[in-house]
XYZ file of C-alpha atoms in Angstrom:
623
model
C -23.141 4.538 6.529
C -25.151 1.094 6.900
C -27.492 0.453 4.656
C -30.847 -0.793 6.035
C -33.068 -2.462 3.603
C -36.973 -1.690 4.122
C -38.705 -4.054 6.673
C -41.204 -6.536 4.583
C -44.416 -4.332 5.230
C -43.318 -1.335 3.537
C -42.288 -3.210 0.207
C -45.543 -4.780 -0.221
C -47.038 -1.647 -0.439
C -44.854 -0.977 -3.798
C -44.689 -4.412 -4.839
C -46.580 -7.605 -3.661
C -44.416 -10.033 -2.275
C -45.519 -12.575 -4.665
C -43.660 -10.999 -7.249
C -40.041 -12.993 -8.313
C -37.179 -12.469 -6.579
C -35.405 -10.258 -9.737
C -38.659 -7.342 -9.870
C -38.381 -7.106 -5.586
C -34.450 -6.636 -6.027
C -35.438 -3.636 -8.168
C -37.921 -2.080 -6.273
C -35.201 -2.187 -2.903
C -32.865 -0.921 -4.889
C -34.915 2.075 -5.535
C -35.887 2.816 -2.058
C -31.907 2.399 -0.688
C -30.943 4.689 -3.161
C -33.881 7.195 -2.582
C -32.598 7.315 0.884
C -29.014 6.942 0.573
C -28.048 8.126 -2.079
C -25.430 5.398 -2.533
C -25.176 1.918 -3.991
C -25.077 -1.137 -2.260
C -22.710 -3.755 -2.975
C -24.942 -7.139 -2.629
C -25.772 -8.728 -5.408
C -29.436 -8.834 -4.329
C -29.769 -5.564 -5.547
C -29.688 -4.315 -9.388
C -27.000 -0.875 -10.250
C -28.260 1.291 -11.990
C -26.037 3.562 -14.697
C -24.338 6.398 -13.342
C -23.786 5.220 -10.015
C -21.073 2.860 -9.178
C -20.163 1.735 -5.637
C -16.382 1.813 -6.078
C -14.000 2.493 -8.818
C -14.146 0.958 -12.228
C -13.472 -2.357 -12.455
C -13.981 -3.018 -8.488
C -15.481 -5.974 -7.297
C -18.789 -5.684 -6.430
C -19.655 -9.246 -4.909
C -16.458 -8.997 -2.535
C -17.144 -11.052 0.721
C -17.013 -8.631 3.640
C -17.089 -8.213 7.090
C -19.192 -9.597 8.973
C -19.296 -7.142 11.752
C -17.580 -3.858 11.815
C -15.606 -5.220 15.363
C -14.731 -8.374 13.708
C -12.581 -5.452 11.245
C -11.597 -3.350 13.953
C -10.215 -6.501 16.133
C -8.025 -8.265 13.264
C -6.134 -5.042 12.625
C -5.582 -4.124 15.929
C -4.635 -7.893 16.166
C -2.564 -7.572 13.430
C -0.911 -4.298 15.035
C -0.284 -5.335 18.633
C 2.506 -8.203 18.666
C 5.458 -9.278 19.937
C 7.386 -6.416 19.854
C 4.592 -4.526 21.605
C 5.448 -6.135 24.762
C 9.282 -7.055 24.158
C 10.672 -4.029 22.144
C 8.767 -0.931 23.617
C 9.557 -1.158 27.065
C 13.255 -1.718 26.575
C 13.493 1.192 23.895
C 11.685 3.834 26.325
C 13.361 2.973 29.437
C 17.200 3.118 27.391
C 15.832 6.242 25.809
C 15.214 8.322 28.246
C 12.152 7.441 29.679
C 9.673 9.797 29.500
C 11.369 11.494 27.296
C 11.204 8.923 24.388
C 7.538 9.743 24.239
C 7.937 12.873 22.837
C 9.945 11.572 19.271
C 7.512 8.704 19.460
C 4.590 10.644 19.593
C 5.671 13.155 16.744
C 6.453 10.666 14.530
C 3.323 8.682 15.138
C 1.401 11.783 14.192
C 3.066 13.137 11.364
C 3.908 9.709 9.791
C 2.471 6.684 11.290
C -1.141 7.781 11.667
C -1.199 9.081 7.727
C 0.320 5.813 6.387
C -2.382 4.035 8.539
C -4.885 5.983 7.281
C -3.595 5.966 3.551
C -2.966 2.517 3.220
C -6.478 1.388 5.147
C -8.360 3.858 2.505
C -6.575 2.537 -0.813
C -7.607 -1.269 0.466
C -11.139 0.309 0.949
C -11.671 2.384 -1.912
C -10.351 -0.074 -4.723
C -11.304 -4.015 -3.030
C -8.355 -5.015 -3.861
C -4.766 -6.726 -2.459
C -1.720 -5.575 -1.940
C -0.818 -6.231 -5.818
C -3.836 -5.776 -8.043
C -4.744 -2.460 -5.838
C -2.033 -0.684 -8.394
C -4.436 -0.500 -10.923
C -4.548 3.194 -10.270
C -0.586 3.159 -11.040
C 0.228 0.343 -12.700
C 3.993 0.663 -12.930
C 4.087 0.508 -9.225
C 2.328 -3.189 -9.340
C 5.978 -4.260 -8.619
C 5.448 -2.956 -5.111
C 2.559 -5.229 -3.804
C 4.601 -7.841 -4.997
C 7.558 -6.778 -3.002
C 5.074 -6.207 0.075
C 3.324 -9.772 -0.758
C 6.676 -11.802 -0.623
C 8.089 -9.826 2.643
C 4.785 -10.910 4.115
C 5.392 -14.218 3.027
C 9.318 -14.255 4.546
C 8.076 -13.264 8.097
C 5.449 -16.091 7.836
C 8.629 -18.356 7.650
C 10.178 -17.343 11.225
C 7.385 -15.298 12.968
C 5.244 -19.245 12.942
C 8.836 -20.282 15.088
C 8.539 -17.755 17.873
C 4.778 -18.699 18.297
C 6.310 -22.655 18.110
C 8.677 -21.264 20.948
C 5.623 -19.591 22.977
C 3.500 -22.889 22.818
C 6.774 -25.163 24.142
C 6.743 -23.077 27.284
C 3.105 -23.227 27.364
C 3.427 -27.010 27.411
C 6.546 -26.906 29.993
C 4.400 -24.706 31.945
C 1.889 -27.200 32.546
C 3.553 -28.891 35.972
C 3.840 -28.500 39.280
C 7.458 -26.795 39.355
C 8.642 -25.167 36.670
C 11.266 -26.614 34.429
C 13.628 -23.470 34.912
C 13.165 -23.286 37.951
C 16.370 -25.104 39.021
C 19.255 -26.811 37.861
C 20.250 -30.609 37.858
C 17.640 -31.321 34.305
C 19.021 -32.868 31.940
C 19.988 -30.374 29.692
C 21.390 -27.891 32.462
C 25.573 -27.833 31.920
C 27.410 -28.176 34.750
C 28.298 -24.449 35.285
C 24.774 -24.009 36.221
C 24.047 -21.728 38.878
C 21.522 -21.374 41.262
C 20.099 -17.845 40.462
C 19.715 -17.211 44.387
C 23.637 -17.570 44.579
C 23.702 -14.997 41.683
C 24.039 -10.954 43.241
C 25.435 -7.724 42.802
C 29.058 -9.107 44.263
C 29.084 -12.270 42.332
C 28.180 -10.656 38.867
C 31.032 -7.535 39.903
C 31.472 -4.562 38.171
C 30.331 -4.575 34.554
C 29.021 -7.585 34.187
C 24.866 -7.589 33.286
C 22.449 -10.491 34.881
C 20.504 -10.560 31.768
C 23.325 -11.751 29.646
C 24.145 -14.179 32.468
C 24.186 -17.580 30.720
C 24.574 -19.785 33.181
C 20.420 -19.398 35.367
C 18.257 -22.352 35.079
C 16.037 -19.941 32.930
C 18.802 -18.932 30.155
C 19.729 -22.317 29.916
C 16.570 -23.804 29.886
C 16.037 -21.508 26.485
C 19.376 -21.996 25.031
C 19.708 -25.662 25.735
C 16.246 -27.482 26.634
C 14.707 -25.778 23.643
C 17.385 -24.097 21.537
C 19.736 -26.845 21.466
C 22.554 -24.219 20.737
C 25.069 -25.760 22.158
C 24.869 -28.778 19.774
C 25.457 -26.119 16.726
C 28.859 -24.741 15.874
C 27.377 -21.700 14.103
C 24.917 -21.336 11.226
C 26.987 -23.832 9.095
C 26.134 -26.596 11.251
C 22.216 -26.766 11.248
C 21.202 -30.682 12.324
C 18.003 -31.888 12.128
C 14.532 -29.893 13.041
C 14.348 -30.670 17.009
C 10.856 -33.270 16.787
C 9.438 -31.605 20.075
C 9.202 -27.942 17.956
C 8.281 -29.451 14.947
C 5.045 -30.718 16.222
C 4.655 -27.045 18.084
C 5.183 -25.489 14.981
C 2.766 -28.318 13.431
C 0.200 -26.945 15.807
C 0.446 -23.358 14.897
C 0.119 -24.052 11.100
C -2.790 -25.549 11.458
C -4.400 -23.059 14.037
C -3.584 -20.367 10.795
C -5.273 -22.613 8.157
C -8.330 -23.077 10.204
C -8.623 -19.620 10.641
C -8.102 -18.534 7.479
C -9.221 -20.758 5.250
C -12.645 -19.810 4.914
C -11.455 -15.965 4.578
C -12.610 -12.900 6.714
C -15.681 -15.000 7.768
C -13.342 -17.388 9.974
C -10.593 -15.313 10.524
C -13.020 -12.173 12.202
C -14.339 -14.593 14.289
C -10.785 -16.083 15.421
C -9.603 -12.479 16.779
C -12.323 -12.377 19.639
C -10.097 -14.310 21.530
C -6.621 -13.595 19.936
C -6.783 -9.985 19.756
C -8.527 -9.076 23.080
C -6.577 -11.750 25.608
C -3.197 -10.240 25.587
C -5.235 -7.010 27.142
C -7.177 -9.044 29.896
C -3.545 -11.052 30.761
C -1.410 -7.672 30.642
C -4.300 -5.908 33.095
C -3.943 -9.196 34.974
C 0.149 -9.517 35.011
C 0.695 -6.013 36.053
C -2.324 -5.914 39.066
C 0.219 -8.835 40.298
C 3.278 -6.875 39.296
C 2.872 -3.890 41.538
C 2.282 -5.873 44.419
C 5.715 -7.072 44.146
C 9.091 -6.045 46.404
C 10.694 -3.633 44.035
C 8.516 -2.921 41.202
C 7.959 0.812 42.031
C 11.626 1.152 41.447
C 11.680 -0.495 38.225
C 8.192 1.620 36.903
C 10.321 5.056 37.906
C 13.258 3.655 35.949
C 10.525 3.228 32.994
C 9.020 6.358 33.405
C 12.376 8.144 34.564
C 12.601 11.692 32.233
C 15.733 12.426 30.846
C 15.767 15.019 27.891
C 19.088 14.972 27.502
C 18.800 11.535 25.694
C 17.283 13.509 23.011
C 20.294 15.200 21.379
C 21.272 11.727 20.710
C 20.275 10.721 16.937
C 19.870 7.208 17.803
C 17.080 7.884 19.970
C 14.898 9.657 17.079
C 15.708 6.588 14.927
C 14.959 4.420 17.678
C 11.618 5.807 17.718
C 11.208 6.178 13.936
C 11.721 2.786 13.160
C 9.830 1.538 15.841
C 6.234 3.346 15.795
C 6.887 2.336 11.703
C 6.907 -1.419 12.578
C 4.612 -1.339 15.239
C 1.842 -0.121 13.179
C 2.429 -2.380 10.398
C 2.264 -0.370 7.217
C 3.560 -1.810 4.186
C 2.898 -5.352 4.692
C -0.144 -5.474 2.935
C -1.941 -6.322 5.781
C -3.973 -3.278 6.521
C -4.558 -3.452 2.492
C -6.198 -6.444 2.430
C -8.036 -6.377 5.757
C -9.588 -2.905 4.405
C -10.669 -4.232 0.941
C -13.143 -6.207 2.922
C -14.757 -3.172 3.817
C -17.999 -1.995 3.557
C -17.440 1.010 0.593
C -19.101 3.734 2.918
C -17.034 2.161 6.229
C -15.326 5.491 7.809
C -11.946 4.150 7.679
C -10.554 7.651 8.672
C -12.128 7.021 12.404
C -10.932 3.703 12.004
C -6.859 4.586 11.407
C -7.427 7.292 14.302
C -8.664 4.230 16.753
C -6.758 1.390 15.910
C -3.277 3.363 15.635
C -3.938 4.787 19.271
C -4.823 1.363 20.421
C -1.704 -0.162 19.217
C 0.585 2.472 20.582
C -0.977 3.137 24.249
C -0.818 -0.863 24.185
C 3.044 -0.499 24.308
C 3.328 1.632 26.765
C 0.814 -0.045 29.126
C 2.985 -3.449 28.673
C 5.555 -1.236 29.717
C 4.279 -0.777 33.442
C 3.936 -4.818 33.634
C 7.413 -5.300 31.967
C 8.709 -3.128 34.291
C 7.647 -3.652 37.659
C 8.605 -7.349 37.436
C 11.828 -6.214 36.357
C 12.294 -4.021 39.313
C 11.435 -7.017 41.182
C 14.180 -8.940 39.699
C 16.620 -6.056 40.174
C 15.775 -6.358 44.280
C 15.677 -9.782 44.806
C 19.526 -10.041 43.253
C 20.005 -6.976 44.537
C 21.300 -5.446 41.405
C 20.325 -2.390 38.827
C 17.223 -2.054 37.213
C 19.517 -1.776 33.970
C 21.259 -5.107 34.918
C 17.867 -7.216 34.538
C 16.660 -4.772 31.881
C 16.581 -6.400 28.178
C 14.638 -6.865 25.234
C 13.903 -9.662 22.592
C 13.588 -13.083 23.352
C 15.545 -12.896 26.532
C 13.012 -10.837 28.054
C 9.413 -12.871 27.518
C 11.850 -16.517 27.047
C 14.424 -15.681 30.072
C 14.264 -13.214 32.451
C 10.185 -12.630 32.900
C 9.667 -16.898 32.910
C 12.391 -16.576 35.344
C 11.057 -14.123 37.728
C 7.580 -15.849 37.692
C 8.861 -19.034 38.794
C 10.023 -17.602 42.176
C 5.911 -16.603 42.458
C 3.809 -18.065 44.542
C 0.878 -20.331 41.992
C 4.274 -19.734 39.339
C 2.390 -22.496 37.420
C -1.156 -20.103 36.999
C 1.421 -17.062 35.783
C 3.319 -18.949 33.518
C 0.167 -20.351 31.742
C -1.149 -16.731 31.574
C 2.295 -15.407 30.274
C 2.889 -17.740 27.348
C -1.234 -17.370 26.318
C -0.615 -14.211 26.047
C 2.445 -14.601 23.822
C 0.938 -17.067 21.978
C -2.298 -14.985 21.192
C -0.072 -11.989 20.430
C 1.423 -13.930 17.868
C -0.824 -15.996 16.316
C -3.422 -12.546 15.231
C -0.259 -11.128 13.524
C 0.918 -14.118 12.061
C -3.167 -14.358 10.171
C -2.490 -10.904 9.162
C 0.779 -11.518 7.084
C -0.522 -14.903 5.660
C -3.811 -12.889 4.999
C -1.635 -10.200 2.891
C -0.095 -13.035 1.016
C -3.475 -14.885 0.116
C -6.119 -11.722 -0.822
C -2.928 -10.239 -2.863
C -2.289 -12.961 -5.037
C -5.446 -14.549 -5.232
C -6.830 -11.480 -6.403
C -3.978 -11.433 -9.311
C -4.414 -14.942 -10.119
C -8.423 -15.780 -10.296
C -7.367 -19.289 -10.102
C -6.330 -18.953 -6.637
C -9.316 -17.429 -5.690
C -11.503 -20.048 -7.049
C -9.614 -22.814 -5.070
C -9.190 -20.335 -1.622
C -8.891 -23.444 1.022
C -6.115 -25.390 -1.100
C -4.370 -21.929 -1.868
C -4.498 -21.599 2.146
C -3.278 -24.912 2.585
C -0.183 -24.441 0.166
C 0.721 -21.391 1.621
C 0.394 -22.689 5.410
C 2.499 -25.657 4.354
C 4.946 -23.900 1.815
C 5.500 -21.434 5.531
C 6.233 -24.716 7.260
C 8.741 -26.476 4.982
C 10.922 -23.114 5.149
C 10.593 -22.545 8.540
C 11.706 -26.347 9.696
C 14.906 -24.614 8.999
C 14.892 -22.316 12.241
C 13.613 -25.401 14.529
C 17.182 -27.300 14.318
C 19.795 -26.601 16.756
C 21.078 -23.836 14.774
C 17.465 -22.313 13.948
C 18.455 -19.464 16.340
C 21.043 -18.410 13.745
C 18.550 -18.832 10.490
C 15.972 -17.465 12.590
C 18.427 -13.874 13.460
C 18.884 -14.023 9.391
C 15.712 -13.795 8.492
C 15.111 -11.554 11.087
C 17.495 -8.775 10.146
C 17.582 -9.088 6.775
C 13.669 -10.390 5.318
C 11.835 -7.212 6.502
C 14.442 -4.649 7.424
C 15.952 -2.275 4.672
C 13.407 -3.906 2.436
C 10.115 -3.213 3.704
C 11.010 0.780 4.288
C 12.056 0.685 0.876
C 8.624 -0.779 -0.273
C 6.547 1.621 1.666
C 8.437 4.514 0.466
C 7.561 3.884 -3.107
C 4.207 2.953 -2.001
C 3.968 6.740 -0.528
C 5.330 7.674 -3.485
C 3.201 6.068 -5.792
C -0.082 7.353 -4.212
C 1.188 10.826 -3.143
C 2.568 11.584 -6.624
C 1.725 9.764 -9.238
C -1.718 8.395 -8.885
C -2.175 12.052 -7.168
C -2.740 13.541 -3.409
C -5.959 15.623 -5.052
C -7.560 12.604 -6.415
C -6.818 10.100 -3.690
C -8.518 12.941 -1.540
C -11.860 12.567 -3.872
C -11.904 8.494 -4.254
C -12.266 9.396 0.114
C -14.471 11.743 -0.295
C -16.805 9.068 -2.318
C -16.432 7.209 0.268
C -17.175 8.830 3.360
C -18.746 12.133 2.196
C -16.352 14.437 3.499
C -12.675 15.451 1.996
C -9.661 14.771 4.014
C -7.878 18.222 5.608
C -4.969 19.712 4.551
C -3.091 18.291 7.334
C -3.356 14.613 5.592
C -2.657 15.930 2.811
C 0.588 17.713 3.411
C 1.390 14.489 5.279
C 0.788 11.943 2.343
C 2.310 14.214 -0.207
C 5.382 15.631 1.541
C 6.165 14.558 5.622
C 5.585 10.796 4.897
C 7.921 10.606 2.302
C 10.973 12.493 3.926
C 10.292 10.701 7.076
C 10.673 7.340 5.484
C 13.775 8.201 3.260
C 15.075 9.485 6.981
C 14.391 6.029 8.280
C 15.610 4.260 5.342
C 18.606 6.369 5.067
C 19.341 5.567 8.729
C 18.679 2.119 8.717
C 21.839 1.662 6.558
C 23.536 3.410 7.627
C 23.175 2.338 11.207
C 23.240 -1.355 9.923
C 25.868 -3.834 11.414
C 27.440 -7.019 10.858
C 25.083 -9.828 11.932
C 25.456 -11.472 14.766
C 23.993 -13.394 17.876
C 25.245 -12.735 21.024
C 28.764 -13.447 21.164
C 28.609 -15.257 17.834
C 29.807 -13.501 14.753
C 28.048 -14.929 11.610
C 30.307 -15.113 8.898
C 30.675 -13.172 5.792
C 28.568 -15.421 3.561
C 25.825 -15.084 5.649
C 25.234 -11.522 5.201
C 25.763 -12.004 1.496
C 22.725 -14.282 1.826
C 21.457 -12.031 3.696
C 21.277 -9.104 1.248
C 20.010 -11.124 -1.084
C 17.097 -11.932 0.299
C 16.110 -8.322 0.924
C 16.933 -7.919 -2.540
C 15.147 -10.736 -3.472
C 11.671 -8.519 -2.711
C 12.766 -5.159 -3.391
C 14.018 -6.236 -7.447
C 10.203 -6.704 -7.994
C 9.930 -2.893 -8.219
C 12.241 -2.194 -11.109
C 11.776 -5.483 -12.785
C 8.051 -5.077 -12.839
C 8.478 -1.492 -14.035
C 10.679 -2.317 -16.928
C 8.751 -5.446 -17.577
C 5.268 -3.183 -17.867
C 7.153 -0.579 -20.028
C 8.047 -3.277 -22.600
C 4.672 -5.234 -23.032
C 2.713 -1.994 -23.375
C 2.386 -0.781 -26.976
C 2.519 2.769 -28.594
C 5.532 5.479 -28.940
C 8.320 5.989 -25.902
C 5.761 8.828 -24.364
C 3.134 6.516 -24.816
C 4.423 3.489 -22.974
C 5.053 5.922 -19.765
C 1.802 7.469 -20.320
C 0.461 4.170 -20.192
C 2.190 3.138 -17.208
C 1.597 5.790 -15.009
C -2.444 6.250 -15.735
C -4.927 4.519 -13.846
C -6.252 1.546 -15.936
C -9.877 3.200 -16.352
C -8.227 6.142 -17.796
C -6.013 4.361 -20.516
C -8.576 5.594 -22.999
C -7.611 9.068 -22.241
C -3.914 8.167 -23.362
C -4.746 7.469 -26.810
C -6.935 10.907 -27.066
C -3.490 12.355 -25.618
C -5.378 13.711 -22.641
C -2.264 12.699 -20.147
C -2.976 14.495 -16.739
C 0.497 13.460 -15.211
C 2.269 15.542 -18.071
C 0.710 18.919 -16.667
C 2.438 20.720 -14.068
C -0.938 21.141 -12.740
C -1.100 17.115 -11.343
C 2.192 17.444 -9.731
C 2.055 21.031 -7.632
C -1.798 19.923 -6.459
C -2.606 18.837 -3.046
């Protein structure tokens, strides 16, 4: 509900407009209520007791939106990324096609949509970040932190793949492509010319798109990469200069769009968030009019149910429509606490969460019809070209666009595309880490550009590390390890936390203040029950699934999965430290302390008068 305030006229017949400012405050506050029944949040206008805009202890004069699109673009931003265009695709087409839509689907309905939807109404409703939000809960504070520094470890080698996207964009920028042909400077001398490379040269079992040897593989691995000049992860060298100044570049195109909050940063995602759309519309109007794309949109699209009695498919999609939405970064937290209290974020999780996930599978039909291009011109199998990662947007689609006629125009439009892709999603994460600890810490909030700055810079330092010849292997680390187990771990809590503790029923009225209307049963059963299981399926899954790292053909050794661990342990200790350290530094008797620590902050009178609502059997059976 927007809140109009009376055109000039109409006051003057309650109050002149000679009056000082504090006596015409009053008299618009009385005529927006009269109407609205609601409060509004400016600080032009005087509360009155009884009626509070959010919950106690909320901060009224939070900055907000400035336009509800400028809201609806960062998180669909935010959402649609990399793997959007380099995971999906690959997944669908190896999982049966068609066929992978129906797991994906379910699971986006019964669990994706609902943490969407929970996690964009707790931002709303409390105006808080990821950390201070657990007010309502406060042993789960631990949480946001866990969320806040996983945020803060994809910042570190997320900023290096958009470094990688901008190189390209640079490389792009002549009249012939640098992988376009062998015989540069950092080709080997086993390079082959990709139109010697067919179906009888590569012979039975061997795949093109783990062919090493194509201008385009080695222009990655060796023109950019430098791999070759690294023995493994123990052998590191020096940042490479020529990323260093890409990745320079990107960490200042964050801090100027951040640093001035949701005021910048809405306006920044005009272009980010809604170019990747106009390129993708663009790349696959040019992709079907290529030799051999039909064939490789049927492979995409090609129905096999049989794939479905295989588990790995249903945790294939699982895990996937989980981290393509986003949930449990903090992102959607702190982009929602900028809300408007009366915003319908309900409508809002219903749009966005569509957006994102018909996004993947339209990228699939411009993927794919390049790739079936590919497959005819070697005259190979769709699933010989067919890959996903960094060898698909970095190798095989850079390659396939240099044999096109105005290759130069396509690459450009490729790599701005990547690069926009990345950059929205990169502000989210940084935007997680900076509204959820400088909400904590006033301090920070009081000095928001320098905070900005340290963070931008702090995400630099670390991430020099995966710009020397043996980033790649850092870079595959961090990957793996920084937001896998971790992060499913941290959301389950979180669903635990709300569903449970803090309570289904009264999570359901702080939206019903909100919005005006209750949410159905349906949420409800989701939030309290589905959402859970599902993610102690996926978490359960994920280790078990889990392998030894490794990169290609390289096997990292065992120290590096030791370092590995702890890094995802590094986040997820913050729960039961936190908890314990909360426990402690509260006073009264043993039932006290975890009376205490489960109440909502505003309630901790109702501890001392022993009126505990979490000890009734009531609090836990109600939905």
């Amino acid at each position: 509900m927007n809140i109009q305030v009376l055109p000039e006229h109409k006051l003057s017949s309650v109050a002149p407009l000679k009056q000082c400012n504090v006596e015409k405050k009053e008299v618009e506050l009385i005529l927006v209520k009269d109407q609205n029944g609601v409060q509004y949040t400016s600080s032009s206008i005087i509360p009155t007791p009884g009626h509070h805009v959010g919950p106690p202890g909320s901060d009224d004069d939070r900055e907000t939106w400035g336009k509800k699109i400028d809201f609806l673009l960062s998180v669909i931003g935010f959402a649609v990324d990399l793997a959007n265009v380099w995971r999906f695709p690959y997944l669908c087409y190896k999982n049966g096609g068609g066929a992978f839509l129906i797991p994906y689907i379910l699971f986006l309905v019964i669990a994706g949509m609902p943490l969407f939807y929970m996690e964009l109404a707790l931002g709303q409703y409390n105006r808080e970040g990821a950390a201070t939000v657990w007010k309502i809960c406060p042993v789960f504070k631990g949480v946001g932190y866990t969320v806040i520094v996983i945020a803060l470890y994809v910042g570190f080698y997320y900023n290096v793949i958009i470094a990688w996207s901008l190189y390209y964009l640079f490389s792009s920028m002549t009249s012939e492509l640098p992988w376009l042909k062998c015989g540069n400077s950092w080709n080997s001398e086993n390079c082959t010319d990709p139109k010697a490379i067919n179906g009888s040269v590569l012979g039975n079992g061997t795949n093109y798109a783990k062919y090493k040897i194509t201008p385009a593989a080695e222009f990655y691995e060796r023109g950019v990469l430098h791999l070759y000049e690294s023995k493994g992860i123990q052998d590191l060298g020096l940042p490479r200069w020529e990323l260093t100044l890409c990745l320079v570049v990107v960490v200042f195109i964050l801090y100027f769009s951040l640093w001035k909050g949701v005021k910048s940063s809405g306006k920044v995602v005009y272009i980010t968030a809604t170019m990747p759309y106009v390129v993708l519309f663009v790349l696959l109007i040019r992709g079907v009019t290529l030799p051999g794309s039909m064939d490789g949109i049927r492979a995409y699209l090609h129905i096999d149910f049989n794939r479905l009695n295989n588990l790995e498919v249903w945790i294939d999609a699982a895990t996937q429509i989980f981290y393509s939405l986003g949930a449990g970064f903090g992102v959607l937290i702190a982009f929602a606490s900028y809300n408007k209290f009366d915003n319908n974020c309900y409508r809002d999780a219903l749009l966005t969460s569509t957006v994102n996930c018909v996004t993947s599978f339209f990228s699939g039909f411009a993927i794919f019809s390049v790739l079936g291009y590919m497959a005819y011109k070697h005259g190979v199998k769709i699933e010989d070209v067919a890959t996903e990662g960094a060898g698909l947007v970095f190798i095989i689609y850079p390659e396939a666009i240099s044999t096109l006629p105005g290759s130069t125009f396509w690459a450009i439009v490729f790599f701005i595309m990547l690069l926009t892709l990345g950059i929205d999603s990169s502000m989210g994460g940084m935007e997680a880490v900076i509204t959820g600890l400088s909400d904590d810490f006033k301090i920070l909030k009081r000095h928001r550009k320098l905070f900005t700055f340290a963070t931008a810079f702090g995400t630099f330092l670390v991430a020099l590390l995966c710009v020397t010849n043996g980033g790649i292997y850092v870079l595959t680390m961090l990957d793996k390890y920084a937001a896998g187990t971790s992060i499913l771990f941290g959301v389950l809590i979180e669903a635990i936390g709300v569903s449970w503790f803090y309570g289904v029923d009264r999570f359901s009225e702080d939206i019903e203040r909100m919005m005006g209307f209750k949410p159905g049963l349906y949420w409800r059963l989701c939030w309290k029950f589905v959402s859970p299981v599902f993610l102690l399926f996926v978490v359960i899954a994920s280790t078990l699934t889990s392998s030894r790292l490794k990169y290609d053909d390289y096997v990292f050794p065992y120290w590096a999965n030791v370092v590995g661990w702890g890094i995802a342990m590094s986040s997820m200790l913050f729960v039961p430290c936190y908890a314990i350290y909360k426990f402690i530094s509260v006073p009264g008797t043993f039932k006290q302390r975890i009376a205490y620590c489960i109440t909502p902050e505003h309630e901790h009178h109702l501890v001392a008068e022993g009126n505990i609502r979490q000890f009734t059997l009531k609090h836990w059976l109600a939905i």
